[in-house]
Tab-separated table of C-alpha atoms in Angstrom:
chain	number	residue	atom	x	y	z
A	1421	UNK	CA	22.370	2.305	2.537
A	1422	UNK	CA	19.026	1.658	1.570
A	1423	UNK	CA	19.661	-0.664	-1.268
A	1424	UNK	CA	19.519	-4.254	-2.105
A	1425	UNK	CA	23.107	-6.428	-2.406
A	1426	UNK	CA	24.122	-9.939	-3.083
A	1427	UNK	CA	27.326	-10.241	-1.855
A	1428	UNK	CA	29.587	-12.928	-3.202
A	1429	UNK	CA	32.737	-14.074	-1.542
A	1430	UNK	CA	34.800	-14.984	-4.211
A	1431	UNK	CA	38.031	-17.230	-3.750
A	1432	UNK	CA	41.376	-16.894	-6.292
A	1433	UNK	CA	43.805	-19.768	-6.875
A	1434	UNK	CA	47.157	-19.503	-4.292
A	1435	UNK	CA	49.724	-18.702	-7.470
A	1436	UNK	CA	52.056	-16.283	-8.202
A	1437	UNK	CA	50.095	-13.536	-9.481
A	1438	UNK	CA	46.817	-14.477	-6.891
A	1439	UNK	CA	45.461	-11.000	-5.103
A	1440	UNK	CA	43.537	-13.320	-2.479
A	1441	UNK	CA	39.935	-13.373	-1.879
A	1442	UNK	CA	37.424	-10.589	-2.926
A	1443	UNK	CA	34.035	-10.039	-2.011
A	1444	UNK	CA	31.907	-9.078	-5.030
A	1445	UNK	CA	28.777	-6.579	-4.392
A	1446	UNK	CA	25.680	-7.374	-6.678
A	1447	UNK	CA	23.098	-4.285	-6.752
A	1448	UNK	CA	19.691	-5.582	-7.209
A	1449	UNK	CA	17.421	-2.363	-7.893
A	1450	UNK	CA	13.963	-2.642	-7.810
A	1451	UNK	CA	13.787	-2.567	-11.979
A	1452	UNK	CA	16.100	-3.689	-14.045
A	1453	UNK	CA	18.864	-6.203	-14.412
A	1454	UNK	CA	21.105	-7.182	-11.465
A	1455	UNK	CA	24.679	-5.500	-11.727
A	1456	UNK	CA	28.135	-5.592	-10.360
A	1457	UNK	CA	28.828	-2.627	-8.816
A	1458	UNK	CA	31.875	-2.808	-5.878
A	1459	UNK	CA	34.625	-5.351	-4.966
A	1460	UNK	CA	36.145	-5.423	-1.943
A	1461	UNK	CA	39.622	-6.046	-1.755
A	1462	UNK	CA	40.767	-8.680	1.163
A	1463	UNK	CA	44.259	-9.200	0.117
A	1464	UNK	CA	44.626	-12.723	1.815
A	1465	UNK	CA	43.385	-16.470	1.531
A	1466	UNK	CA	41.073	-18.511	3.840
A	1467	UNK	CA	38.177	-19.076	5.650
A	1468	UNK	CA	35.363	-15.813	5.955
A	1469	UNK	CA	32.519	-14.768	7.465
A	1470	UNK	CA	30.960	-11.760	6.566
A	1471	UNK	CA	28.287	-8.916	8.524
A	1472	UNK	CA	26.642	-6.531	7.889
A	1473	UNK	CA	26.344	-3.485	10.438
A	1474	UNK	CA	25.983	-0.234	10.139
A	1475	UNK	CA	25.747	-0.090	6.456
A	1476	UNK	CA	29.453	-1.479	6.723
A	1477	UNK	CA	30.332	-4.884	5.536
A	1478	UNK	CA	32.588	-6.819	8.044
A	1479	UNK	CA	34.416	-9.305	7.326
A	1480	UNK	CA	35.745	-11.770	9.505
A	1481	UNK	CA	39.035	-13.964	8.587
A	1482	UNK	CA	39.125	-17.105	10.538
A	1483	UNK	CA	43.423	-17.741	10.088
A	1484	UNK	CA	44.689	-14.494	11.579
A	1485	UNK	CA	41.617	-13.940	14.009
A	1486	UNK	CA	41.012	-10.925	12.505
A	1487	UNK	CA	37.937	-8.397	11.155
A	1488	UNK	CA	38.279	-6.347	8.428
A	1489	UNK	CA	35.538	-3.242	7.744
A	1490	UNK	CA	34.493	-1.457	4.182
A	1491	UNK	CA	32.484	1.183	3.691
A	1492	UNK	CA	30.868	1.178	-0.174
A	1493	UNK	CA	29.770	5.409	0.265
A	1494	UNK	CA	33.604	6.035	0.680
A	1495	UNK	CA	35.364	6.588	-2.294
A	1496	UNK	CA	37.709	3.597	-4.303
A	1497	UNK	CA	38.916	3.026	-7.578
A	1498	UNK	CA	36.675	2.942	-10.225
A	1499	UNK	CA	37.890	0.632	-13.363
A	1500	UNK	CA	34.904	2.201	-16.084
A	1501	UNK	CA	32.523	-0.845	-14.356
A	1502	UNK	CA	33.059	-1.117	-10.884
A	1503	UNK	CA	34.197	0.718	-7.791
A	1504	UNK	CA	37.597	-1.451	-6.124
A	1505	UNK	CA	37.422	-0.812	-1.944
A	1506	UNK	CA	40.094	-1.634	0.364
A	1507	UNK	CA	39.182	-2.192	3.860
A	1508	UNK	CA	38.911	1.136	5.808
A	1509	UNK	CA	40.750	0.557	8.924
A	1510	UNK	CA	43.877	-1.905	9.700
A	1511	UNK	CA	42.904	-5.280	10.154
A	1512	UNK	CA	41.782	-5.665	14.300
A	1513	UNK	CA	40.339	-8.631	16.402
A	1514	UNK	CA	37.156	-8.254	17.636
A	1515	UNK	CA	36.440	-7.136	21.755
A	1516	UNK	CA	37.394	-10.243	23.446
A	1517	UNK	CA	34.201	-11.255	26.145
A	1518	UNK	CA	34.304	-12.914	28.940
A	1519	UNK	CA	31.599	-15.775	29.869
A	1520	UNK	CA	30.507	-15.564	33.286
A	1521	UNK	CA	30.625	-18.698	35.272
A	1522	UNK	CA	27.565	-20.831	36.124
A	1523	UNK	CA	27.087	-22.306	39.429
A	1524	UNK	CA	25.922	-21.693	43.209
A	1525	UNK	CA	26.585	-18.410	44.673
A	1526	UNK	CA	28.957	-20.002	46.500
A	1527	UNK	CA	31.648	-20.287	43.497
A	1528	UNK	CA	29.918	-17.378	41.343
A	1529	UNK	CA	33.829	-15.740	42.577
A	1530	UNK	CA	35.479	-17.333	39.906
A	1531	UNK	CA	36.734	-15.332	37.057
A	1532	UNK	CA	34.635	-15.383	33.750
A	1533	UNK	CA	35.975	-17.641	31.683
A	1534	UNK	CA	37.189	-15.685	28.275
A	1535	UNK	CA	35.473	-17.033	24.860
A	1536	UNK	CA	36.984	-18.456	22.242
A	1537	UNK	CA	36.939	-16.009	19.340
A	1538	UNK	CA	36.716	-17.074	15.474
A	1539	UNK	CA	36.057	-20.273	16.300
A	1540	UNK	CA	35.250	-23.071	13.784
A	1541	UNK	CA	32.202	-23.604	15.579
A	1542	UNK	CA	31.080	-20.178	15.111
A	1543	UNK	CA	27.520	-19.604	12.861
A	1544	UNK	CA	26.874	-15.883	11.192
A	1545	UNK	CA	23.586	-14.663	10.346
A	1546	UNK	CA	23.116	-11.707	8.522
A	1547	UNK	CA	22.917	-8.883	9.215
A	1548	UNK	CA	24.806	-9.009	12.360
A	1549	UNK	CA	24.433	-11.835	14.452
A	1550	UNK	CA	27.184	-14.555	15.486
A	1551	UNK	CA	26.216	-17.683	16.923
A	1552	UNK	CA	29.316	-19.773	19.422
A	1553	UNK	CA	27.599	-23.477	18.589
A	1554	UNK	CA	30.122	-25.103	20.866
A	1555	UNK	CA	29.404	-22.388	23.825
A	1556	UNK	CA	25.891	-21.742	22.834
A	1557	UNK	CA	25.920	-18.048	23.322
A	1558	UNK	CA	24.516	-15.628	20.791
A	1559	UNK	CA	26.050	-12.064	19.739
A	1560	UNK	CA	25.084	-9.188	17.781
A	1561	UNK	CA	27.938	-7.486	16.344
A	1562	UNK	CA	28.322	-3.583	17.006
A	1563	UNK	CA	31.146	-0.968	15.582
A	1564	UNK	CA	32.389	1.293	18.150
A	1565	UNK	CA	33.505	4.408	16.551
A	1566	UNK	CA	35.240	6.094	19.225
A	1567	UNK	CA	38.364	4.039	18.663
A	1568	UNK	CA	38.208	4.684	14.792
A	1569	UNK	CA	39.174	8.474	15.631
A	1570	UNK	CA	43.195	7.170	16.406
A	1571	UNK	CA	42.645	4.072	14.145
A	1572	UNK	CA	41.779	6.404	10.916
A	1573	UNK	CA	44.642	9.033	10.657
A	1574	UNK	CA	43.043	11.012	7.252
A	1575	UNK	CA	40.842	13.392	9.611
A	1576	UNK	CA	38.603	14.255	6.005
A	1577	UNK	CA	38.409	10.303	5.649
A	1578	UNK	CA	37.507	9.786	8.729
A	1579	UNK	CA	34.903	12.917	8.599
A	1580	UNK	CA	33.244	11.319	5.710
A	1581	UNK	CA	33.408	7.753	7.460
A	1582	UNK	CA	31.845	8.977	10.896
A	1583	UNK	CA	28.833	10.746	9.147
A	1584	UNK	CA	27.223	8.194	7.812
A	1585	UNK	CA	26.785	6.118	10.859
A	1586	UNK	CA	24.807	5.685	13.431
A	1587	UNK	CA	25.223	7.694	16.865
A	1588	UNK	CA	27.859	9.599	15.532
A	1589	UNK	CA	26.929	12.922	17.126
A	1590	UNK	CA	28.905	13.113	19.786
A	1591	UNK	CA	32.022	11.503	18.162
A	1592	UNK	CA	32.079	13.829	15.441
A	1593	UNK	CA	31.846	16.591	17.833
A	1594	UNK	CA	34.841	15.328	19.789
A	1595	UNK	CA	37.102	15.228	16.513
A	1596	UNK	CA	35.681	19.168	16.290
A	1597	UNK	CA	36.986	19.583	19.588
A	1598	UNK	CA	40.459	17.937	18.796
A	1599	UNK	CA	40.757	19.613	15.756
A	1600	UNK	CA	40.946	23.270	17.646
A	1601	UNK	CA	43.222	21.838	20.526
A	1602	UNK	CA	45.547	21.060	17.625
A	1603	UNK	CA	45.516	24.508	16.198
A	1604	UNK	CA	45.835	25.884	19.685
A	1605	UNK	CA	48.983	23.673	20.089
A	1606	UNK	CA	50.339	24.985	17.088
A	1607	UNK	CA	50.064	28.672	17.925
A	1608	UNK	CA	51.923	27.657	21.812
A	1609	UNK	CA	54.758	25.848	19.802
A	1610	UNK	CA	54.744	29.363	17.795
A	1611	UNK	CA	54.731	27.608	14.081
A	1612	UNK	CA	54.588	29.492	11.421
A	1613	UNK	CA	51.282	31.451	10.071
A	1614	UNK	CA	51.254	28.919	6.845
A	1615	UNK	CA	51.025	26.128	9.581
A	1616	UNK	CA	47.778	28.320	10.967
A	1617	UNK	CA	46.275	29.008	8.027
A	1618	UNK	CA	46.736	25.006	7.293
A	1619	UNK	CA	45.062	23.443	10.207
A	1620	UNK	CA	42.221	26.011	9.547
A	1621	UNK	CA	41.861	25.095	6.085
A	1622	UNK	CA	41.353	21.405	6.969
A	1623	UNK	CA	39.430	22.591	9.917
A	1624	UNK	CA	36.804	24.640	8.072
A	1625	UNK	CA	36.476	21.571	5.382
A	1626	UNK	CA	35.258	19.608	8.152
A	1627	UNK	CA	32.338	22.203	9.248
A	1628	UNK	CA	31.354	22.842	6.167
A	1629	UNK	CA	30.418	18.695	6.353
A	1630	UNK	CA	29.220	18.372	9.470
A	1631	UNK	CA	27.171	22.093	9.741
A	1632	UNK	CA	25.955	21.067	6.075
A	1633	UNK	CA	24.433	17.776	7.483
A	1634	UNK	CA	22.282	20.110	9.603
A	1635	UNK	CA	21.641	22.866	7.519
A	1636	UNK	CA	20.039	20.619	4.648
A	1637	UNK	CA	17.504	20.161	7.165
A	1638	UNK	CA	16.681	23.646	8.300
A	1639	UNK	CA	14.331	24.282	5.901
A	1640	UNK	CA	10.685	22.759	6.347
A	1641	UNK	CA	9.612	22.599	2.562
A	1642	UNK	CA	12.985	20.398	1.841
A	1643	UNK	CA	13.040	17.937	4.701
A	1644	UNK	CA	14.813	14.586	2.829
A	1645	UNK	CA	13.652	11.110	4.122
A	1646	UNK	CA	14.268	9.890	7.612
A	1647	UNK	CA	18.048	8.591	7.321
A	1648	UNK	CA	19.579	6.754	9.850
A	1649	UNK	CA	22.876	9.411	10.325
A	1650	UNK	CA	22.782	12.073	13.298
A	1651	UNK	CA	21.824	15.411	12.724
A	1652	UNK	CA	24.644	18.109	13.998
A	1653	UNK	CA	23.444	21.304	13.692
A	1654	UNK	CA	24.736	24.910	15.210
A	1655	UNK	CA	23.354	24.402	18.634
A	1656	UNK	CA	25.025	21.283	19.074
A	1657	UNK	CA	28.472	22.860	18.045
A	1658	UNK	CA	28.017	25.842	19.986
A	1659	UNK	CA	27.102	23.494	23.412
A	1660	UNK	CA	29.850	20.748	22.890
A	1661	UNK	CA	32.648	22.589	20.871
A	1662	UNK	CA	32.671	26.191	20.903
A	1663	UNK	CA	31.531	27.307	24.173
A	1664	UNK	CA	33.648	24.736	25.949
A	1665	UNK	CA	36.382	26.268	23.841
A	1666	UNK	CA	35.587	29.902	24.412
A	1667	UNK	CA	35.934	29.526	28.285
A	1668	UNK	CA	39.491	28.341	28.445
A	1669	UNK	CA	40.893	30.424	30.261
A	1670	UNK	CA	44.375	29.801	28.748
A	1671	UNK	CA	43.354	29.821	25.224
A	1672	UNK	CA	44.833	33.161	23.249
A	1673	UNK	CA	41.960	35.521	23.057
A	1674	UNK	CA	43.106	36.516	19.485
A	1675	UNK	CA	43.033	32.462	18.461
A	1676	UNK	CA	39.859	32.286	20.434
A	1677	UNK	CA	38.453	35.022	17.816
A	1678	UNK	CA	40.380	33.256	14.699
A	1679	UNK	CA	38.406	30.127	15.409
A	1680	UNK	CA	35.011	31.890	15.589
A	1681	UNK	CA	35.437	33.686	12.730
A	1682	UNK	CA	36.502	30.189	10.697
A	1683	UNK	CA	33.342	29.028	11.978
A	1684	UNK	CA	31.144	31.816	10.919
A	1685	UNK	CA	32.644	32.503	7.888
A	1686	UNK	CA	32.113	28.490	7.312
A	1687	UNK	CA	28.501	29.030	7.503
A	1688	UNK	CA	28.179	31.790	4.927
A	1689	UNK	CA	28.739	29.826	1.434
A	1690	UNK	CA	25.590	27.619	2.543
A	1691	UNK	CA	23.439	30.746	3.854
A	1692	UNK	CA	24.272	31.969	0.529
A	1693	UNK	CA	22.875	28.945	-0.923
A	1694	UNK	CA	20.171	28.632	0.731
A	1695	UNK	CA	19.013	32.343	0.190
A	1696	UNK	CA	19.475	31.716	-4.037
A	1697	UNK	CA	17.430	28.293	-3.466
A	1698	UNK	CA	14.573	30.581	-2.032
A	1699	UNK	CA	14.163	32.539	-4.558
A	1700	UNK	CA	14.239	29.658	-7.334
A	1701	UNK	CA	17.735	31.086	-8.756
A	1702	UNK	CA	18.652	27.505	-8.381
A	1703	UNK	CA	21.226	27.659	-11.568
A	1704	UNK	CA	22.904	30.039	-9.944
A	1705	UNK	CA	23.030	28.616	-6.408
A	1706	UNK	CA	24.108	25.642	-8.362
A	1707	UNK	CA	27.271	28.188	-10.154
A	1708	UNK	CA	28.092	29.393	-6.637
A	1709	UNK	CA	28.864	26.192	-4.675
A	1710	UNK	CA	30.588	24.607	-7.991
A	1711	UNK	CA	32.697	28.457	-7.326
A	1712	UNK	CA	34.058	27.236	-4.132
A	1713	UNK	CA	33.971	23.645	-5.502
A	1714	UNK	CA	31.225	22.247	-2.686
A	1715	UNK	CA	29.234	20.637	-5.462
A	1716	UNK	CA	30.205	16.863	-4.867
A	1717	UNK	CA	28.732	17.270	-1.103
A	1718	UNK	CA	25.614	19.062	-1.804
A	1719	UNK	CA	22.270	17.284	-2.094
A	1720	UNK	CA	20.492	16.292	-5.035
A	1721	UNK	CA	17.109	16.067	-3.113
A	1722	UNK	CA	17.388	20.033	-2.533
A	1723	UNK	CA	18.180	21.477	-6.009
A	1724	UNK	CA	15.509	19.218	-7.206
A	1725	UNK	CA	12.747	20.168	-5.033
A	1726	UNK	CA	14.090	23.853	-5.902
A	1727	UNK	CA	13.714	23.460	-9.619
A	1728	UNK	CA	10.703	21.096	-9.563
A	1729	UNK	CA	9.154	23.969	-7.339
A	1730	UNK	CA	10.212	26.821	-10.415
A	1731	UNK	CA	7.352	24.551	-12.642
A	1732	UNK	CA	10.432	24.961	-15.418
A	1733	UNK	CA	10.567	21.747	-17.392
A	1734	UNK	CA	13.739	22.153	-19.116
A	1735	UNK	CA	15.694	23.760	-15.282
A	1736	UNK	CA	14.335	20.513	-13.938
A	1737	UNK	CA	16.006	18.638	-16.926
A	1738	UNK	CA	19.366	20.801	-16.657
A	1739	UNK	CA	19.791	20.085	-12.493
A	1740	UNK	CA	18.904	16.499	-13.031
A	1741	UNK	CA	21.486	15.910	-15.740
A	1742	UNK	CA	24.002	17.484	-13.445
A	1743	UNK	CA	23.527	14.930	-10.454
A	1744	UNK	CA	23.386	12.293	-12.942
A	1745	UNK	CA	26.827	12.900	-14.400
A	1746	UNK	CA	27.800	13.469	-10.886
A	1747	UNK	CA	26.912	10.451	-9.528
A	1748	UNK	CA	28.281	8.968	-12.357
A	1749	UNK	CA	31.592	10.459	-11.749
A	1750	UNK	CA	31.894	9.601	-7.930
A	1751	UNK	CA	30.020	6.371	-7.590
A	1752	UNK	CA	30.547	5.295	-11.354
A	1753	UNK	CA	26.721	4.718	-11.456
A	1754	UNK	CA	24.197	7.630	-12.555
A	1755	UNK	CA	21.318	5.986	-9.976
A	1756	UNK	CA	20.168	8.004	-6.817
A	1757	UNK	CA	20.559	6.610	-3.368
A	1758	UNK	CA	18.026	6.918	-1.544
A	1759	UNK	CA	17.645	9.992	0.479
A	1760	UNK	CA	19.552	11.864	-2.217
């Protein structure tokens, strides 16, 4: 994300009260001391490797031929120091490949022969490469995220997961997608309206997130920094999720209007904001989203571009002292990110 680790895989004696091997994240900002800011929690004993793709640290456990993946933006337990992480998904082997065989055209028929994975011979580079010495092949490690949809069951965790990685556009608009077909199930099984009003709760929760992502970036004078995340913005959810879903023929033309209207009315809190930030009210854009309780989502960047833009010294002050004690609260660290 931007930022500068050491990470430090750190082993505990096999007793009694042993919680297995951690891996220790070291920030080193660009002034100031180096700090301890995240452990990640492996909960077993052994030999590692570690990656890093994606901004996600992966760690590989050579015993049980198995990866393990954190992700340091999602939120852990935070012990007054340090943020604790467990790993994000269940514990999964990586894609098995298959070598090709060598040889005349002749025998070129044979099946590939499969490789040998978390082998003792394997080598890992950072960030993502993993070198077979005994096979001499070379890989570069990738996460695929469309199997992390059925992998991660907490649709808001996996929400906040998917959008911060890389070419997560259309993925994120396929959970959209399933999102509605799951309401639309519900209203054919005939549950109940608090089962309705439910699903479009959580469903609503998850535009505000993902139209958010694109609406920060609407405006011209408060572009943020190129990040590496998608952009999803209301074009791209009319094309891939709500047209598609308006021209079912078999969908309920009365749910068909429900979901619209979730939509739309999903879009107004951040219009709202947007139309205070113009006009440099930024305290009270700032009293509006805390209202509907948006403010751990919103960025920084804007309200301080806003308020640096007002030429009001002690607004600036106020908004910065808010993020501040913000970050402090979520991250346990008052620092910016970059981008934020």
């Amino acid at each position: 994300y931007g930022q500068l680790y050491v990470l430090y895989l750190r082993h505990h004696s096999r007793t009694s009260n042993s919680t297995g091997a951690e891996v220790v994240l070291y920030h080193l900002p660009r002034e100031g001391s180096c700090k301890k800011t995240h452990i990640l929690k492996l909960n077993r004993t052994g030999k590692f490797a570690l990656n890093v793709v994606d901004n996600l640290v992966v760690v590989h456990h050579q015993d049980t031929e198995t990866s393990v993946i954190f992700d340091i933006k999602l939120r852990g337990e935070f012990d007054g120091s340090t943020t604790i992480h467990q790993f994000v998904l269940p514990p999964h082997s990586i894609q098995p490949y298959q070598i090709p065989v060598a040889g005349p055209a002749s025998v070129t028929s044979q099946a590939p022969v499969p490789c040998k994975l978390y082998s003792s011979s394997w080598i890992v580079f950072q960030p993502d490469i993993i070198i077979s010495a005994s096979e001499g092949y070379l890989w570069s490690l990738q996460v695929k995220l469309e199997p992390v949809v059925n992998l991660l069951l907490d649709k808001g965790k996996l929400m906040d997961f998917l959008l911060q990685r890389k070419e997560c556009k259309m993925v994120i608009l396929s959970v959209c997608s399933q999102i509605i077909l799951e309401v639309e199930r519900s209203v054919q099984l005939r549950l109940t309206r608090t089962v309705l009003q439910h699903y479009s709760f959580k469903k609503k929760a998850f535009f505000f997130q993902v139209v958010e992502a694109g609406l920060s970036r609407s405006n011209p004078l408060l572009k943020r920094p190129v990040r590496t995340q998608a952009v999803i913005d209301q074009s791209d959810m009319y094309t891939h999720v709500l047209s598609v879903f308006t021209e079912k023929k078999e969908a309920p033309h009365k749910f068909t209007i429900a979901v619209l209207m979730e939509y739309i009315r999903s879009l107004n809190p951040y219009k709202s904001m947007e139309v205070l930030l113009s006009k440099h009210q930024v305290l009270a854009a700032l009293r509006f989203i805390r209202g509907i309780g948006g403010h751990d989502s919103i960025s920084a960047r804007k309200f301080l571009d806003a308020a640096k833009q007002a030429e009001d010294d002690m607004l600036f002050y106020t908004i910065f002292r808010f993020f501040e004690q913000r970050n402090q609260r979520l991250r346990g660290n008052p620092n910016f990110t970059p981008g934020k």
